[in-house]
mmCIF file of N, CA, C and O in Angstrom:
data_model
loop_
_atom_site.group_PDB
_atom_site.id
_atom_site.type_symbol
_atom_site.label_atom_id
_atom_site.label_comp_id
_atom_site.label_asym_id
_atom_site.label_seq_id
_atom_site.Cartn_x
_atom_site.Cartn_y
_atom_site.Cartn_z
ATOM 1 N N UNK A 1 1.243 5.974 -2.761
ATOM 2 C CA UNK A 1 0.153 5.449 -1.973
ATOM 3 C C UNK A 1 0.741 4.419 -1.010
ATOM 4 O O UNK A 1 1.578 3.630 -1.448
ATOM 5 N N UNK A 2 0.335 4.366 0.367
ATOM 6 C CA UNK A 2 0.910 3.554 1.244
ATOM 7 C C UNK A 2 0.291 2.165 1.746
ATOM 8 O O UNK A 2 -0.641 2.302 0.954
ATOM 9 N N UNK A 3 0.106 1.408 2.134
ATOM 10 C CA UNK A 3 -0.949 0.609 2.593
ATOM 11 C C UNK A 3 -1.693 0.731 3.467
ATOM 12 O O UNK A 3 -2.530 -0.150 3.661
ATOM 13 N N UNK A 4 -1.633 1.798 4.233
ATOM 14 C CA UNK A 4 -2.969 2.344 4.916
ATOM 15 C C UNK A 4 -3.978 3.213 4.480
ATOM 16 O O UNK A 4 -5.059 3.298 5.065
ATOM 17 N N UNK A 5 -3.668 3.899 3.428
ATOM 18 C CA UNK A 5 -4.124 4.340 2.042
ATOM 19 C C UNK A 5 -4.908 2.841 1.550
ATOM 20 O O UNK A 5 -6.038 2.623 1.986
ATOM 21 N N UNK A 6 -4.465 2.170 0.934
ATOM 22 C CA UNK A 6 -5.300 1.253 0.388
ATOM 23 C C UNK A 6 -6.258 0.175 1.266
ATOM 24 O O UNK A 6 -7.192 -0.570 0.971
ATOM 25 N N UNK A 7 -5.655 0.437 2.279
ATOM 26 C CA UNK A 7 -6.777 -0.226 3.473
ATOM 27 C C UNK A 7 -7.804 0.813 3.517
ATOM 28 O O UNK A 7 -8.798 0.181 3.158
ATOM 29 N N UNK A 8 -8.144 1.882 3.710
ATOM 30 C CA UNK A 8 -9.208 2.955 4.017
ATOM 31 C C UNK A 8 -10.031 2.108 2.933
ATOM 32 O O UNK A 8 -10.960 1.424 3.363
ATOM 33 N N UNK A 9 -9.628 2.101 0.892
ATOM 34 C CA UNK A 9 -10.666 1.990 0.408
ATOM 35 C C UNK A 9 -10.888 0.620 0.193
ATOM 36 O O UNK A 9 -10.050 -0.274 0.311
ATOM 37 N N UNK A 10 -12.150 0.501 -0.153
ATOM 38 C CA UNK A 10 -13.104 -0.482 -0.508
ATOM 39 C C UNK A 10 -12.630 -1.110 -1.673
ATOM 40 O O UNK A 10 -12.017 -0.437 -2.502
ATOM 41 N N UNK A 11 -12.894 -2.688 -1.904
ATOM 42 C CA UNK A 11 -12.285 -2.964 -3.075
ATOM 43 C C UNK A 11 -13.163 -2.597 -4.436
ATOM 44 O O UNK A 11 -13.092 -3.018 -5.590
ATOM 45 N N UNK A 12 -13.742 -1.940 -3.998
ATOM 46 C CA UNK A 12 -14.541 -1.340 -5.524
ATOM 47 C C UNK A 12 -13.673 0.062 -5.544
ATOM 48 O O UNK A 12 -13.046 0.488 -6.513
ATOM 49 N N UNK A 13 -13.758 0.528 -4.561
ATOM 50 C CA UNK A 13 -13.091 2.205 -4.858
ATOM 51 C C UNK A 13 -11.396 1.415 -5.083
ATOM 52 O O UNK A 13 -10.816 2.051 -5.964
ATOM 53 N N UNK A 14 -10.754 0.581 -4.695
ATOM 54 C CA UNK A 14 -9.436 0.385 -5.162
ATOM 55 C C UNK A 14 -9.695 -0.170 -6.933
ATOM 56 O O UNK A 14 -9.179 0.414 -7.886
ATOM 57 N N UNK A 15 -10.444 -1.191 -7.038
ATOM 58 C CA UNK A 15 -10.615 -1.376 -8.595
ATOM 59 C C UNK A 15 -10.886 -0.266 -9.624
ATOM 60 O O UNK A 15 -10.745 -0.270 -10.847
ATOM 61 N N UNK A 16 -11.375 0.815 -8.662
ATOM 62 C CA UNK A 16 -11.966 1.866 -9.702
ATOM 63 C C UNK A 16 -10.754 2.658 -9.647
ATOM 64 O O UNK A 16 -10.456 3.257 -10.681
ATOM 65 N N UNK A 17 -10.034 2.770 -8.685
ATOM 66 C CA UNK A 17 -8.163 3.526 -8.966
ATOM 67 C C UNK A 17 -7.655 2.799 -9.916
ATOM 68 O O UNK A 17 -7.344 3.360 -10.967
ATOM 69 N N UNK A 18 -7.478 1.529 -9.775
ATOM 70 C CA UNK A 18 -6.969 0.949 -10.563
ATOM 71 C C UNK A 18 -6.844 0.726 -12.166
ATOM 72 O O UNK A 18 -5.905 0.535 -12.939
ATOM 73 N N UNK A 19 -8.541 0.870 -12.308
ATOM 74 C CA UNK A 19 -8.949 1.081 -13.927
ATOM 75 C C UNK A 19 -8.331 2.255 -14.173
ATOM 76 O O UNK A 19 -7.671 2.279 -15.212
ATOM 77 N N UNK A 20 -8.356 3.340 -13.450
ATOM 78 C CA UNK A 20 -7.972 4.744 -13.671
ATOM 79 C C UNK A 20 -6.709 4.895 -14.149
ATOM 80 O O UNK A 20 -6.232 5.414 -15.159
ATOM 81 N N UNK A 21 -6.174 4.200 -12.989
ATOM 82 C CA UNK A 21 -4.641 4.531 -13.540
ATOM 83 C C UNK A 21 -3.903 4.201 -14.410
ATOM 84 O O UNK A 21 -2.836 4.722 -14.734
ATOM 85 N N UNK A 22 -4.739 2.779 -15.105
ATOM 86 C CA UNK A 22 -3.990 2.041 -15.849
ATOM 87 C C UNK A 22 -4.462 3.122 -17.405
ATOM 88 O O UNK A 22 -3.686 3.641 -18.209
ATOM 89 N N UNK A 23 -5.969 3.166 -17.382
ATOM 90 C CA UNK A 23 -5.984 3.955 -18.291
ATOM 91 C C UNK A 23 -5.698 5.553 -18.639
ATOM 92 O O UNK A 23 -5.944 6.149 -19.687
ATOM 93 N N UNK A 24 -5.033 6.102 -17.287
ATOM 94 C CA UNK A 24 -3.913 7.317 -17.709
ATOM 95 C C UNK A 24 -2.902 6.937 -17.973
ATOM 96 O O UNK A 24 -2.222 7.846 -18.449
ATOM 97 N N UNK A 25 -2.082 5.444 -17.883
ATOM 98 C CA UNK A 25 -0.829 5.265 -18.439
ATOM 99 C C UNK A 25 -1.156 5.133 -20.241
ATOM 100 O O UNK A 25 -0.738 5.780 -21.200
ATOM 101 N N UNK A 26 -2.118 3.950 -20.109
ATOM 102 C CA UNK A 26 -2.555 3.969 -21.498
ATOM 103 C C UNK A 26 -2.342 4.954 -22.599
ATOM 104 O O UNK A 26 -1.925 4.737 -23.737
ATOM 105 N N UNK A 27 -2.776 6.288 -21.940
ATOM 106 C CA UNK A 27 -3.130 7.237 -22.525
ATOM 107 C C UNK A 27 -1.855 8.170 -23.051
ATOM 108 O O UNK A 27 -1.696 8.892 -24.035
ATOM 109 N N UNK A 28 -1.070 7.823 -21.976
ATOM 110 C CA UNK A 28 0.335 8.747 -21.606
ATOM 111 C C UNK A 28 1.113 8.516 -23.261
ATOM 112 O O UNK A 28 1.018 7.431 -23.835
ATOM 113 N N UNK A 29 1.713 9.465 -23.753
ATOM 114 C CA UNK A 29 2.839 9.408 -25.035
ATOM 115 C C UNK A 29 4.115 8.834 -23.980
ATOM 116 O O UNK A 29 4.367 9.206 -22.834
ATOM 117 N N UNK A 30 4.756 7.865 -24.764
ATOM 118 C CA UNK A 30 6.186 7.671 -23.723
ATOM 119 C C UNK A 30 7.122 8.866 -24.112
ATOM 120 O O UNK A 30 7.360 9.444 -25.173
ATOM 121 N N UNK A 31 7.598 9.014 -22.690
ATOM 122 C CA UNK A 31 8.270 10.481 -22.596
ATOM 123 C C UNK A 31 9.818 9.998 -22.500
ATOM 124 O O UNK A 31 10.010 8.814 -22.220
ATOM 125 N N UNK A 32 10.941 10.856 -22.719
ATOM 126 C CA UNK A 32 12.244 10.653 -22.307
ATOM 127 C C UNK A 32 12.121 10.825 -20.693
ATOM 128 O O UNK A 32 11.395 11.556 -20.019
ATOM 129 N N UNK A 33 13.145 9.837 -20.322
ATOM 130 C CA UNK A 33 13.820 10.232 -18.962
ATOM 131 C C UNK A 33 13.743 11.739 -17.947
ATOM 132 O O UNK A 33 13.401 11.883 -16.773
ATOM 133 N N UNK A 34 14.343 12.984 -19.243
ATOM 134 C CA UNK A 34 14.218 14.281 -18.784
ATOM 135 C C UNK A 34 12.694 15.070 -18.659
ATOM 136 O O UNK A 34 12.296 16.078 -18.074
ATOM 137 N N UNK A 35 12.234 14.298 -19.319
ATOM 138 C CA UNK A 35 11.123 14.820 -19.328
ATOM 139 C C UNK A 35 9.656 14.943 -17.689
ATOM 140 O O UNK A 35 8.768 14.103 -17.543
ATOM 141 N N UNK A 36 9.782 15.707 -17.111
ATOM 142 C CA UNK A 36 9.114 15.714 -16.163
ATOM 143 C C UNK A 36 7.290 14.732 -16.220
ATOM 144 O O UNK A 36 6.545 14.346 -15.319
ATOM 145 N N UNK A 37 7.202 14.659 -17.772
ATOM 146 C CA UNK A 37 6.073 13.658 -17.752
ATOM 147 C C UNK A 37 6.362 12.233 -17.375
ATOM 148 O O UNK A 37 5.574 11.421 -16.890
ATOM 149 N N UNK A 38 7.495 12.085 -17.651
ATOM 150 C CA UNK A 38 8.417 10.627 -17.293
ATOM 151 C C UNK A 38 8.016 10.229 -15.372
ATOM 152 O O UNK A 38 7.312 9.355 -14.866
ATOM 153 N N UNK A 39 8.978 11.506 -14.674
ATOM 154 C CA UNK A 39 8.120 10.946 -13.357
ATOM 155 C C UNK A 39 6.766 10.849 -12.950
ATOM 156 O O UNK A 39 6.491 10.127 -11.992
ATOM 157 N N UNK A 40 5.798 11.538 -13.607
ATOM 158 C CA UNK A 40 4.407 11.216 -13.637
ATOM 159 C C UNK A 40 4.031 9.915 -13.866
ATOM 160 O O UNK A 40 3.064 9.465 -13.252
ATOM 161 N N UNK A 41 4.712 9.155 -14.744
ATOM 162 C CA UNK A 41 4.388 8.337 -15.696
ATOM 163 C C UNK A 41 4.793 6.918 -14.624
ATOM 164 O O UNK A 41 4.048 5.945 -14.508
ATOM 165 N N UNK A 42 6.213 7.084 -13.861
ATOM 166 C CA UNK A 42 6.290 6.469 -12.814
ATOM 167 C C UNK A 42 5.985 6.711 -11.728
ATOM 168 O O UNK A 42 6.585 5.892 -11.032
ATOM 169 N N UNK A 43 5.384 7.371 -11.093
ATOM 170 C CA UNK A 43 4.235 7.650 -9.942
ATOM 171 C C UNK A 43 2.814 6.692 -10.435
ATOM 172 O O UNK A 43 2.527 5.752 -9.695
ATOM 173 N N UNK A 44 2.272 6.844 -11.204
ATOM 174 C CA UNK A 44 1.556 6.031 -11.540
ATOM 175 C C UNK A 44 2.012 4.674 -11.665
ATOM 176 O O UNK A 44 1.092 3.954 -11.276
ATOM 177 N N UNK A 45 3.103 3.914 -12.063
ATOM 178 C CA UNK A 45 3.188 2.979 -11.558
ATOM 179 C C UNK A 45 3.532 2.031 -10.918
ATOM 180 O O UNK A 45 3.472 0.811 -11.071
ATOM 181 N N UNK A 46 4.139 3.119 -9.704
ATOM 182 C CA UNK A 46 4.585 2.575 -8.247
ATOM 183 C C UNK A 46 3.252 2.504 -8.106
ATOM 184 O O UNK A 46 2.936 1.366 -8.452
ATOM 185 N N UNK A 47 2.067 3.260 -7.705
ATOM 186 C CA UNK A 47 0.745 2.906 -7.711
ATOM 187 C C UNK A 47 0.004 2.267 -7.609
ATOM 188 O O UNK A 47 -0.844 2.126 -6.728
ATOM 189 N N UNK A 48 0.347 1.379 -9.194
ATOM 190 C CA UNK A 48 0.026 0.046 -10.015
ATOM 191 C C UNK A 48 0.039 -0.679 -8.645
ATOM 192 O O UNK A 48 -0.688 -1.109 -7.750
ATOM 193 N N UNK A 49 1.622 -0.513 -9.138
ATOM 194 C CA UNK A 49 2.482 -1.795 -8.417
ATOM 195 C C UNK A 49 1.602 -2.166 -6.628
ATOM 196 O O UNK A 49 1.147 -3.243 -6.243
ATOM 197 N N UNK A 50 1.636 -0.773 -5.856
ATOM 198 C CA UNK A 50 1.459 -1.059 -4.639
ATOM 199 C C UNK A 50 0.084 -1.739 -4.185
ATOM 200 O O UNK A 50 -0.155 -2.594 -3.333
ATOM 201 N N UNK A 51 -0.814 -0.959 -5.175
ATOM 202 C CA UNK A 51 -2.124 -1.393 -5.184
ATOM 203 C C UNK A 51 -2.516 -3.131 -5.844
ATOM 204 O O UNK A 51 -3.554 -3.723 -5.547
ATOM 205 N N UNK A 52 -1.239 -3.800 -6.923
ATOM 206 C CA UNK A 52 -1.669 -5.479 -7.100
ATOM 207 C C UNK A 52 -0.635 -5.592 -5.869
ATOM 208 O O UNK A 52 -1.501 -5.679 -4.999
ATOM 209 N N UNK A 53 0.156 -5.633 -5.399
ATOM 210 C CA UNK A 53 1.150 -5.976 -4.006
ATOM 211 C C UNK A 53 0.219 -6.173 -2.967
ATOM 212 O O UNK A 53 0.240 -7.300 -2.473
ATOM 213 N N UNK A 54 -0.894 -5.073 -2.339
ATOM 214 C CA UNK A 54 -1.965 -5.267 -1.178
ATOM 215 C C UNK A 54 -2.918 -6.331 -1.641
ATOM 216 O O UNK A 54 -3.442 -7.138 -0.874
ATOM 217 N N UNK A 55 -3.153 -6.278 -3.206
ATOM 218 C CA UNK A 55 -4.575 -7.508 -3.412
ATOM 219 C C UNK A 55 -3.915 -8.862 -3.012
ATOM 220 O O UNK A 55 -4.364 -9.799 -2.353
ATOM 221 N N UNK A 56 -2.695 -8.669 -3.622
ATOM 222 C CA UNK A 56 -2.185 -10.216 -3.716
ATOM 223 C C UNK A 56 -1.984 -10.513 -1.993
ATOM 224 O O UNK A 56 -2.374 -11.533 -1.423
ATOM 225 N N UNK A 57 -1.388 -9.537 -1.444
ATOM 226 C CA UNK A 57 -1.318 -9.977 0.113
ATOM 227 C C UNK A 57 -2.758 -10.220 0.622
ATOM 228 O O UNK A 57 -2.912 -11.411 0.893
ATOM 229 N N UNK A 58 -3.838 -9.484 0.835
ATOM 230 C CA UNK A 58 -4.829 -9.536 0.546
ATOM 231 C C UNK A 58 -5.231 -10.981 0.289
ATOM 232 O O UNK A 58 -6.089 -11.342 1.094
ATOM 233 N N UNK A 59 -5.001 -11.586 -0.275
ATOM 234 C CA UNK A 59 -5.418 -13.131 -1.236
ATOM 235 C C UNK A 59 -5.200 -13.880 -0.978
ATOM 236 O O UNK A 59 -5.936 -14.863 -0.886
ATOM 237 N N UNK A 60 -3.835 -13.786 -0.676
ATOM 238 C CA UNK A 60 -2.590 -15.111 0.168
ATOM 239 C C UNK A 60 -3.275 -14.985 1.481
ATOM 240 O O UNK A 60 -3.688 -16.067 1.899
ATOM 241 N N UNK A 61 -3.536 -13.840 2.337
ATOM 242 C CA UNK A 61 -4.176 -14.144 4.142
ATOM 243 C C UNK A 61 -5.300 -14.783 3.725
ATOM 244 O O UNK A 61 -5.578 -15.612 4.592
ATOM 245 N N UNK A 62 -6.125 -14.819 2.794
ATOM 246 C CA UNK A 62 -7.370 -15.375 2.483
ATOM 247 C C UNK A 62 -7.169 -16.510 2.491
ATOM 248 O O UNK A 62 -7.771 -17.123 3.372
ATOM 249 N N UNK A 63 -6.244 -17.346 1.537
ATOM 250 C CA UNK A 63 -5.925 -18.390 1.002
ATOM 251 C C UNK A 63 -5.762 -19.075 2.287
ATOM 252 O O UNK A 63 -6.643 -19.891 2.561
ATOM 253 N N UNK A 64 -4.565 -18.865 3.348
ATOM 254 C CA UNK A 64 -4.132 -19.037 4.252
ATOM 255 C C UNK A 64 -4.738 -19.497 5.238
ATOM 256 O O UNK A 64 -4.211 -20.370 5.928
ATOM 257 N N UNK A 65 -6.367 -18.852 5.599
ATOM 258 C CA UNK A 65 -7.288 -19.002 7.057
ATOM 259 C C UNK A 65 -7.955 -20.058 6.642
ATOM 260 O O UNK A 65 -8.797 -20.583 7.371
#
């Protein structure tokens, strides 16, 4: 997901990715390395990651004005 991706949605439709994704990791068995569920498992949380990275930027321009 890119940050023009997370600019399109709304911070309800990003919170509601967010619940999502966290609770398909939740859900996930930890996989080995080889295991093709493994890159799934990190796609989801580059994800994570990109989606608290925009709030927090997001927060700080807030903080900032």
């Amino acid at each position: 997901m890119t940050s023009p991706d997370l600019a399109d949605r709304g911070p309800r439709d990003t919170a509601a990715r967010l619940r999502d994704l966290l609770a398909e990791l939740e859900d996930a068995a930890p996989a080995p390395r080889s295991d093709p569920q493994a890159d799934r498992q990190l796609a989801l949380c580059a994800e994570v990651e990109a989606i608290l990275r925009a709030r927090s930027a997001v927060r700080a321009a807030q903080q900032g004005a």
